[in-house]
PDB file of N, CA and C in Angstrom:
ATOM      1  N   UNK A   1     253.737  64.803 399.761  1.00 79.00           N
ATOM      2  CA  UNK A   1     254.238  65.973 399.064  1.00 79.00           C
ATOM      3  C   UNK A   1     255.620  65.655 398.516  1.00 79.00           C
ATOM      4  N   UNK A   2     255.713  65.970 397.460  1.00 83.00           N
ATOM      5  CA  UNK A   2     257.164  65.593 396.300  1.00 83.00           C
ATOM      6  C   UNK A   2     258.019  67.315 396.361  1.00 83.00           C
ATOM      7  N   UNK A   3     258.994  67.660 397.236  1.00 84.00           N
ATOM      8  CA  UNK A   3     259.377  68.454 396.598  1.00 84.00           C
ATOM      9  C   UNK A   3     259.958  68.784 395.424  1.00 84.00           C
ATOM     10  N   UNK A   4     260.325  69.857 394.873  1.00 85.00           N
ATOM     11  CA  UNK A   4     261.150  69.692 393.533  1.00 85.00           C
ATOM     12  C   UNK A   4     261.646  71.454 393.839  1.00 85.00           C
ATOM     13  N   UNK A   5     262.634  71.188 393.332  1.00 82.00           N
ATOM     14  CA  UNK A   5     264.035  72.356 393.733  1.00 82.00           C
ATOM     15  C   UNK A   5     264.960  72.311 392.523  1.00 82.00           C
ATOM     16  N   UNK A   6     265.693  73.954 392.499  1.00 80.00           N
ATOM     17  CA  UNK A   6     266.487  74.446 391.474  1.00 80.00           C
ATOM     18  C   UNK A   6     267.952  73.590 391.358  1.00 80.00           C
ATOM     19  N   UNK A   7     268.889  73.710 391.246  1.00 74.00           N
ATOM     20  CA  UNK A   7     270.178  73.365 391.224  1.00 74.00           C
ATOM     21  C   UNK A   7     270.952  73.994 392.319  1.00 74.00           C
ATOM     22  N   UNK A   8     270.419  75.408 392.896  1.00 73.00           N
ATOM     23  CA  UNK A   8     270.304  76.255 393.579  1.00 73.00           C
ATOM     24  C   UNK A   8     270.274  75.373 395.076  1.00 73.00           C
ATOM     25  N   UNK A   9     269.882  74.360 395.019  1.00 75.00           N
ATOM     26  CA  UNK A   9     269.940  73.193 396.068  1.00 75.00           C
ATOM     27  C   UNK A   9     271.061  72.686 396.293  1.00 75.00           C
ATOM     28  N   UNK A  10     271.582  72.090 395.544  1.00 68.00           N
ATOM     29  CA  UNK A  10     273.104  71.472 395.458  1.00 68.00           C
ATOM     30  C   UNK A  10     273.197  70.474 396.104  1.00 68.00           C
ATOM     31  N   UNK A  11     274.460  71.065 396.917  1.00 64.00           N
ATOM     32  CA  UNK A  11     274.585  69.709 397.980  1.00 64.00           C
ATOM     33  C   UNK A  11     273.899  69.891 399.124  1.00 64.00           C
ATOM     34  N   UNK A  12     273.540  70.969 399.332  1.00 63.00           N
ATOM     35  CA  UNK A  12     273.191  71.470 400.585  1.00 63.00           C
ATOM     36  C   UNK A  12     271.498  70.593 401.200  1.00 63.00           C
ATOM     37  N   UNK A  13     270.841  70.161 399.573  1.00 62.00           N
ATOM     38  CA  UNK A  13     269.698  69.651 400.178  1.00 62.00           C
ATOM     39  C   UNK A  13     269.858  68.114 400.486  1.00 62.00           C
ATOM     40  N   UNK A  14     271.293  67.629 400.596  1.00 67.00           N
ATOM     41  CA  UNK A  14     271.535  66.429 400.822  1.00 67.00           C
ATOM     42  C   UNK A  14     272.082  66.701 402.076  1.00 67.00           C
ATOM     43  N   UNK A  15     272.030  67.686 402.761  1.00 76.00           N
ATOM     44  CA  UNK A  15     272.576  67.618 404.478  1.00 76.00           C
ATOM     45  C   UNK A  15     271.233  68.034 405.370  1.00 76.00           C
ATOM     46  N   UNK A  16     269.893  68.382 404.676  1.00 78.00           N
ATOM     47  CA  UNK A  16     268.668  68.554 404.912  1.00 78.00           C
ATOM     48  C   UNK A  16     267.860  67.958 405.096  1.00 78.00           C
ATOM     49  N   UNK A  17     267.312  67.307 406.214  1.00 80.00           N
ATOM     50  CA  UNK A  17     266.588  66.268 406.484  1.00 80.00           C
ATOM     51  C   UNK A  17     265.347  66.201 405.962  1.00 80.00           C
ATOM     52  N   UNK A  18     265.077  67.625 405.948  1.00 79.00           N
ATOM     53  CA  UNK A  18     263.735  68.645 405.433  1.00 79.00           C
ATOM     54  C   UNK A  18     263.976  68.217 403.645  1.00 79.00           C
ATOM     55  N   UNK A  19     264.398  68.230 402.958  1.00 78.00           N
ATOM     56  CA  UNK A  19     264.931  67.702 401.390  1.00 78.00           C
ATOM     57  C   UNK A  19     264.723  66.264 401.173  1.00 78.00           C
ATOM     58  N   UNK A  20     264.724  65.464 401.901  1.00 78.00           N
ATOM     59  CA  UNK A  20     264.958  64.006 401.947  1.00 78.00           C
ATOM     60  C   UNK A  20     263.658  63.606 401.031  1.00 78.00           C
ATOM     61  N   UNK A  21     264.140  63.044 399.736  1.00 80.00           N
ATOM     62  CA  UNK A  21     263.143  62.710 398.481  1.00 80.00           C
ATOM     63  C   UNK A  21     262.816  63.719 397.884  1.00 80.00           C
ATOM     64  N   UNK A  22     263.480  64.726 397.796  1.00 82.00           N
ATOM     65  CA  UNK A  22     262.939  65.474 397.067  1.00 82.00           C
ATOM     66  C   UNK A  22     264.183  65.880 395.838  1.00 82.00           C
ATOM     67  N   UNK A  23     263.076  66.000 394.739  1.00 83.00           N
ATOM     68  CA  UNK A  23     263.813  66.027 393.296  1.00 83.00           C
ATOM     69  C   UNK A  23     264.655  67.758 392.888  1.00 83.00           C
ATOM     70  N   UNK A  24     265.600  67.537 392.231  1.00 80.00           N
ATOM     71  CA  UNK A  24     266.405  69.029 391.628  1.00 80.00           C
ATOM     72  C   UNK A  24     266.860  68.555 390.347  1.00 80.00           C
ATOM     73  N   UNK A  25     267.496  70.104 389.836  1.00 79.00           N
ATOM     74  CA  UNK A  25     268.248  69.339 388.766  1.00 79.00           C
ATOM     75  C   UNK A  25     269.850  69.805 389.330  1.00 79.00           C
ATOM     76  N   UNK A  26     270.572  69.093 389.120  1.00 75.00           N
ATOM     77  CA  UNK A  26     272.065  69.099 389.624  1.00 75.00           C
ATOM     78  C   UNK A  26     272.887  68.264 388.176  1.00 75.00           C
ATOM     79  N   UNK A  27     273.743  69.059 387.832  1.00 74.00           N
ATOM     80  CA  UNK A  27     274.700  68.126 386.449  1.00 74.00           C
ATOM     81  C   UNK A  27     275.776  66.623 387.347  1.00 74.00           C
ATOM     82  N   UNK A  28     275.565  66.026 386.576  1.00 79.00           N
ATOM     83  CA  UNK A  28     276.780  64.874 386.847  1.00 79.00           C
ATOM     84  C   UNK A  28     278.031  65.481 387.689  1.00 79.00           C
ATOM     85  N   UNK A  29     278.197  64.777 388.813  1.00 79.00           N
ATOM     86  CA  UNK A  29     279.598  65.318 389.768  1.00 79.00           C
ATOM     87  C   UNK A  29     281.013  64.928 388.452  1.00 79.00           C
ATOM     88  N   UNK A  30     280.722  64.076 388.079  1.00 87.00           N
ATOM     89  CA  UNK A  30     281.880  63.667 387.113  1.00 87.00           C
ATOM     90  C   UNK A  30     282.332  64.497 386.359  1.00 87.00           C
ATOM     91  N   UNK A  31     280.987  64.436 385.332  1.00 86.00           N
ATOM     92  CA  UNK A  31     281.127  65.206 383.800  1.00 86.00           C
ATOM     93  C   UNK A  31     281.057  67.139 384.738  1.00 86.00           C
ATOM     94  N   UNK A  32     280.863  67.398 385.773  1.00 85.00           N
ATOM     95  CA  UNK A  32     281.425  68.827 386.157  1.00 85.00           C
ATOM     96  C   UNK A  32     282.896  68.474 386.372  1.00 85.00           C
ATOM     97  N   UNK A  33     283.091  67.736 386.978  1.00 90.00           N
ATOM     98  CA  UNK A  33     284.741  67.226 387.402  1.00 90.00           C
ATOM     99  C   UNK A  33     285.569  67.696 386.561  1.00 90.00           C
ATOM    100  N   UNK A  34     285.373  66.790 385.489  1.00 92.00           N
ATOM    101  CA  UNK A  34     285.964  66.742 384.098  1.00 92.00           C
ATOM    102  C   UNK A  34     285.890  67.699 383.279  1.00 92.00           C
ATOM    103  N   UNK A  35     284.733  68.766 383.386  1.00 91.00           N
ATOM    104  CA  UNK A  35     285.047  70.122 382.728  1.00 91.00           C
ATOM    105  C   UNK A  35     285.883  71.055 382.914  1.00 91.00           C
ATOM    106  N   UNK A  36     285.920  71.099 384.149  1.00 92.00           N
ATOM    107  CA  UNK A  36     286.358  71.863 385.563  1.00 92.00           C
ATOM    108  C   UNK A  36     288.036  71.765 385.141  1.00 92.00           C
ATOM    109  N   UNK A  37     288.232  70.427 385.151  1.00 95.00           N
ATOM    110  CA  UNK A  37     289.693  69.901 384.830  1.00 95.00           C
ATOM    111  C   UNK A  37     290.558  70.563 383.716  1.00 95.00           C
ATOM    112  N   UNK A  38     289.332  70.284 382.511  1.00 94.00           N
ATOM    113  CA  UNK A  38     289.799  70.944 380.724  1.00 94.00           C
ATOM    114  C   UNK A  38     289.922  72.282 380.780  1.00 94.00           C
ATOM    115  N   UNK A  39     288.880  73.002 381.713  1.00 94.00           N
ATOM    116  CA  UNK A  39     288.430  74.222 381.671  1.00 94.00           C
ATOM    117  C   UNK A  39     290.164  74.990 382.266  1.00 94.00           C
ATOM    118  N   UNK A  40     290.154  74.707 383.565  1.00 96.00           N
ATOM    119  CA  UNK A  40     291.986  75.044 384.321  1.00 96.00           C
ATOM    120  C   UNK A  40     292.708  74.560 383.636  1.00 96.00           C
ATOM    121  N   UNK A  41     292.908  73.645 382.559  1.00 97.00           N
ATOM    122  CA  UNK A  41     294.175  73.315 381.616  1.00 97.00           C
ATOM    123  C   UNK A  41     294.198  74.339 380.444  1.00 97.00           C
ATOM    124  N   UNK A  42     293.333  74.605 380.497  1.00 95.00           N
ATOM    125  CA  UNK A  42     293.050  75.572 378.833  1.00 95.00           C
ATOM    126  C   UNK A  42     293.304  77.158 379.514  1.00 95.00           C
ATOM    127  N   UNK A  43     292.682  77.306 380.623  1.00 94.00           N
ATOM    128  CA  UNK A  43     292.760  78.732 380.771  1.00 94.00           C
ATOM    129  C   UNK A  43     293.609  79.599 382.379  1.00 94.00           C
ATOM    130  N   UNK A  44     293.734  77.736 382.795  1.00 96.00           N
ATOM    131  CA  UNK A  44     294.736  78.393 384.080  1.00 96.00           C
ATOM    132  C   UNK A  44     293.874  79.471 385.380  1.00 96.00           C
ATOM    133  N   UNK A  45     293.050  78.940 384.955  1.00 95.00           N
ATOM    134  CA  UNK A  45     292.177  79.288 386.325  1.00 95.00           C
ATOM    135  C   UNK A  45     290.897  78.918 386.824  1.00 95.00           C
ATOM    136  N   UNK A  46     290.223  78.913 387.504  1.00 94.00           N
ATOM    137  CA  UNK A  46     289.230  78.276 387.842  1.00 94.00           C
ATOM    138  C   UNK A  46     288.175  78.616 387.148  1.00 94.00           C
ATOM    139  N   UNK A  47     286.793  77.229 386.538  1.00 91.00           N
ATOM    140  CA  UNK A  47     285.987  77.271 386.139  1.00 91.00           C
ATOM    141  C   UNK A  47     284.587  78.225 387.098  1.00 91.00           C
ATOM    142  N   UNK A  48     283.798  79.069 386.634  1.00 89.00           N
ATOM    143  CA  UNK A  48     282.719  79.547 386.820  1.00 89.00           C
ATOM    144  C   UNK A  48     281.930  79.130 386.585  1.00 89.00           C
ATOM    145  N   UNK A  49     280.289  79.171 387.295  1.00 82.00           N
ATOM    146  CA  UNK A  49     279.181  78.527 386.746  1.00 82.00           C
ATOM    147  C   UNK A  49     278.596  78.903 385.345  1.00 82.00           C
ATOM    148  N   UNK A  50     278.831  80.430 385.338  1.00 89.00           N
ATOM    149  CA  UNK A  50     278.447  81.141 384.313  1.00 89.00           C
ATOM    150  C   UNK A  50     279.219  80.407 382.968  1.00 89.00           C
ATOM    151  N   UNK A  51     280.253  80.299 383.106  1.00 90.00           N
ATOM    152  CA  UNK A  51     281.447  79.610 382.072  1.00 90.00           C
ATOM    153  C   UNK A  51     280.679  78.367 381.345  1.00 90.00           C
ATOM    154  N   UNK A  52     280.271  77.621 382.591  1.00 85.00           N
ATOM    155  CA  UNK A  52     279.656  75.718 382.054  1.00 85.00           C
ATOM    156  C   UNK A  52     278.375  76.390 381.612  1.00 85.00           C
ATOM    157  N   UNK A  53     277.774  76.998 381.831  1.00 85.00           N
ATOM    158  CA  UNK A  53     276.410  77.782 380.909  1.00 85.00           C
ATOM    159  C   UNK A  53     276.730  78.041 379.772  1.00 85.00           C
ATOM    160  N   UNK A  54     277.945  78.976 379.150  1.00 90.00           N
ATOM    161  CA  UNK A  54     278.242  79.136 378.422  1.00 90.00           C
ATOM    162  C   UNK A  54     278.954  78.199 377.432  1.00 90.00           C
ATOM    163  N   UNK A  55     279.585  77.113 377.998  1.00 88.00           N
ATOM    164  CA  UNK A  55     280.456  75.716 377.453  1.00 88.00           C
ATOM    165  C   UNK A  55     278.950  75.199 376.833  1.00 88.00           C
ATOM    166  N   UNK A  56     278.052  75.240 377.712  1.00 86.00           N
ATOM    167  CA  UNK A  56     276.680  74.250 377.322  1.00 86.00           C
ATOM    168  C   UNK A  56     276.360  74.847 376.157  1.00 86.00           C
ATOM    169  N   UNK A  57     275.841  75.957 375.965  1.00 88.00           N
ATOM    170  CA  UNK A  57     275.046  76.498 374.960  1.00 88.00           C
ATOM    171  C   UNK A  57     275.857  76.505 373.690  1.00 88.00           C
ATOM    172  N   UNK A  58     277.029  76.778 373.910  1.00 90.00           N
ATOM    173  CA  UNK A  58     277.771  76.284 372.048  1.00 90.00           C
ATOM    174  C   UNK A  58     278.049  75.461 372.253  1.00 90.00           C
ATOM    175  N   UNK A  59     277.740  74.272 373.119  1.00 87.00           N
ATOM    176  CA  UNK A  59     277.704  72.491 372.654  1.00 87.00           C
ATOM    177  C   UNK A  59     276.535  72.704 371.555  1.00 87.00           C
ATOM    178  N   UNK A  60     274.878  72.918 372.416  1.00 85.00           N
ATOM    179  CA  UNK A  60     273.794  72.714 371.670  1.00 85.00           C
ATOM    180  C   UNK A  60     273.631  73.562 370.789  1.00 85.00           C
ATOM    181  N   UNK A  61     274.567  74.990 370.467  1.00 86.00           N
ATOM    182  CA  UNK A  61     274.053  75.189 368.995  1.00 86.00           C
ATOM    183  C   UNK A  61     275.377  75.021 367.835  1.00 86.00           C
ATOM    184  N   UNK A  62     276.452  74.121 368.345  1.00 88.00           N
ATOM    185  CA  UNK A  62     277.048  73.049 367.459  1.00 88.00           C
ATOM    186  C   UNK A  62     276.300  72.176 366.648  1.00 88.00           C
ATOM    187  N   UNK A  63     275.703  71.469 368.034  1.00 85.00           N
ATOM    188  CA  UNK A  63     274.871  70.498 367.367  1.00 85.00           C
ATOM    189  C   UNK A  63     273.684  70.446 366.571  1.00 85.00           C
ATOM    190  N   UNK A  64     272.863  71.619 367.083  1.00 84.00           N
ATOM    191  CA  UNK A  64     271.688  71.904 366.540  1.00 84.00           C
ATOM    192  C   UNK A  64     272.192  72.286 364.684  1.00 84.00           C
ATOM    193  N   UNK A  65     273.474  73.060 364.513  1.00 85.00           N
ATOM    194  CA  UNK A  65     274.562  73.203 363.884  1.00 85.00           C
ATOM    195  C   UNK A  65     274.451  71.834 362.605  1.00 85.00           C
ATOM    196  N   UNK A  66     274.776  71.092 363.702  1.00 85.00           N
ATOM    197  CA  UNK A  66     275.497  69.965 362.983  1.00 85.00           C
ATOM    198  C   UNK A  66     274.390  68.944 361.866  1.00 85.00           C
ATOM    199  N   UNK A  67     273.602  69.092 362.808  1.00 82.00           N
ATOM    200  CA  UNK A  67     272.390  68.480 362.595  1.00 82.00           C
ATOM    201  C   UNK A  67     271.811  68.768 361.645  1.00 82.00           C
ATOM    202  N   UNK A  68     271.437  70.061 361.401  1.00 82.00           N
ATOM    203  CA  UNK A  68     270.126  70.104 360.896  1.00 82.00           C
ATOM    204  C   UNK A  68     270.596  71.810 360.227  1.00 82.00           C
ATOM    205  N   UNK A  69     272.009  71.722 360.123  1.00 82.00           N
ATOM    206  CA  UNK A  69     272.039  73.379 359.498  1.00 82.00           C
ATOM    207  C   UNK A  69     271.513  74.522 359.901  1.00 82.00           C
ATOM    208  N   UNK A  70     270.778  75.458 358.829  1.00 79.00           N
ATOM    209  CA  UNK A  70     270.373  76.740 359.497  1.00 79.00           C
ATOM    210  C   UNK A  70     269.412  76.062 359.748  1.00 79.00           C
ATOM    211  N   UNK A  71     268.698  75.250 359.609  1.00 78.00           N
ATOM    212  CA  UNK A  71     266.910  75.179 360.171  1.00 78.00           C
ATOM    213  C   UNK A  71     267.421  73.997 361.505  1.00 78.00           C
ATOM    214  N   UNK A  72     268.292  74.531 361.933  1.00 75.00           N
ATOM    215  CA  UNK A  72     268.429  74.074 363.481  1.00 75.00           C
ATOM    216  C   UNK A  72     268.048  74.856 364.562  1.00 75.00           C
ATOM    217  N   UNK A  73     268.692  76.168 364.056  1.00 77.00           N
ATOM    218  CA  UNK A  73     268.059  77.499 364.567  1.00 77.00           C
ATOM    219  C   UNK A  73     266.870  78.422 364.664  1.00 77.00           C
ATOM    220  N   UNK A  74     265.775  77.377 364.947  1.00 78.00           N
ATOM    221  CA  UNK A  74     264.177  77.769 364.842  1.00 78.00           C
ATOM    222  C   UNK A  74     264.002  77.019 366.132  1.00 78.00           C
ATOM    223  N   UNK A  75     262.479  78.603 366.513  1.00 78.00           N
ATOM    224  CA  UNK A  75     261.561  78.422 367.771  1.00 78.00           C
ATOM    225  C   UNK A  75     261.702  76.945 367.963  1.00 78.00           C
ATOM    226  N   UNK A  76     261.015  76.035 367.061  1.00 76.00           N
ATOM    227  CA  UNK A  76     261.007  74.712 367.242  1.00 76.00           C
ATOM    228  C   UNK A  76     261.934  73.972 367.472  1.00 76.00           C
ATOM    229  N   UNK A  77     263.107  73.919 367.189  1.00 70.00           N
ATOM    230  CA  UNK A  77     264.500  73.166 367.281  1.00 70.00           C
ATOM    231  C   UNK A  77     264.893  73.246 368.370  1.00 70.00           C
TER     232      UNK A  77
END
């Protein structure tokens, strides 16, 4: 049996013996590091999860943006 788990896991399924091989999605410790960092230089207080949700989504519709104009912004894109 392969588990597979939310992000909602964290670190916590790495102190779980019960977790051991089993897959999540979790972002880069770094590239959170490093947001975390820009995020308290820019606004002087601590980053939220909700915040890097929100940092994410006008990355990808920059890019989707950047890319491919208005027909970036379709079901398909």
């Amino acid at each position: 049996v392969q588990l597979l788990g939310t992000s909602a896991w964290g670190t916590d399924a790495q102190r779980e013996p019960t977790f051991a091989g089993g897959w999540y999605v979790s972002p880069d410790p770094q590239v959170r590091t490093d947001f975390e960092q820009r995020y308290r230089g820019v606004y002087e207080s601590e980053a939220t999860r909700l915040s890097s949700l929100a940092y994410d989504a006008v990355a990808l519709s920059a890019l989707l943006s950047r890319e491919r104009g208005a027909a970036g912004f379709t079901r398909q894109a």
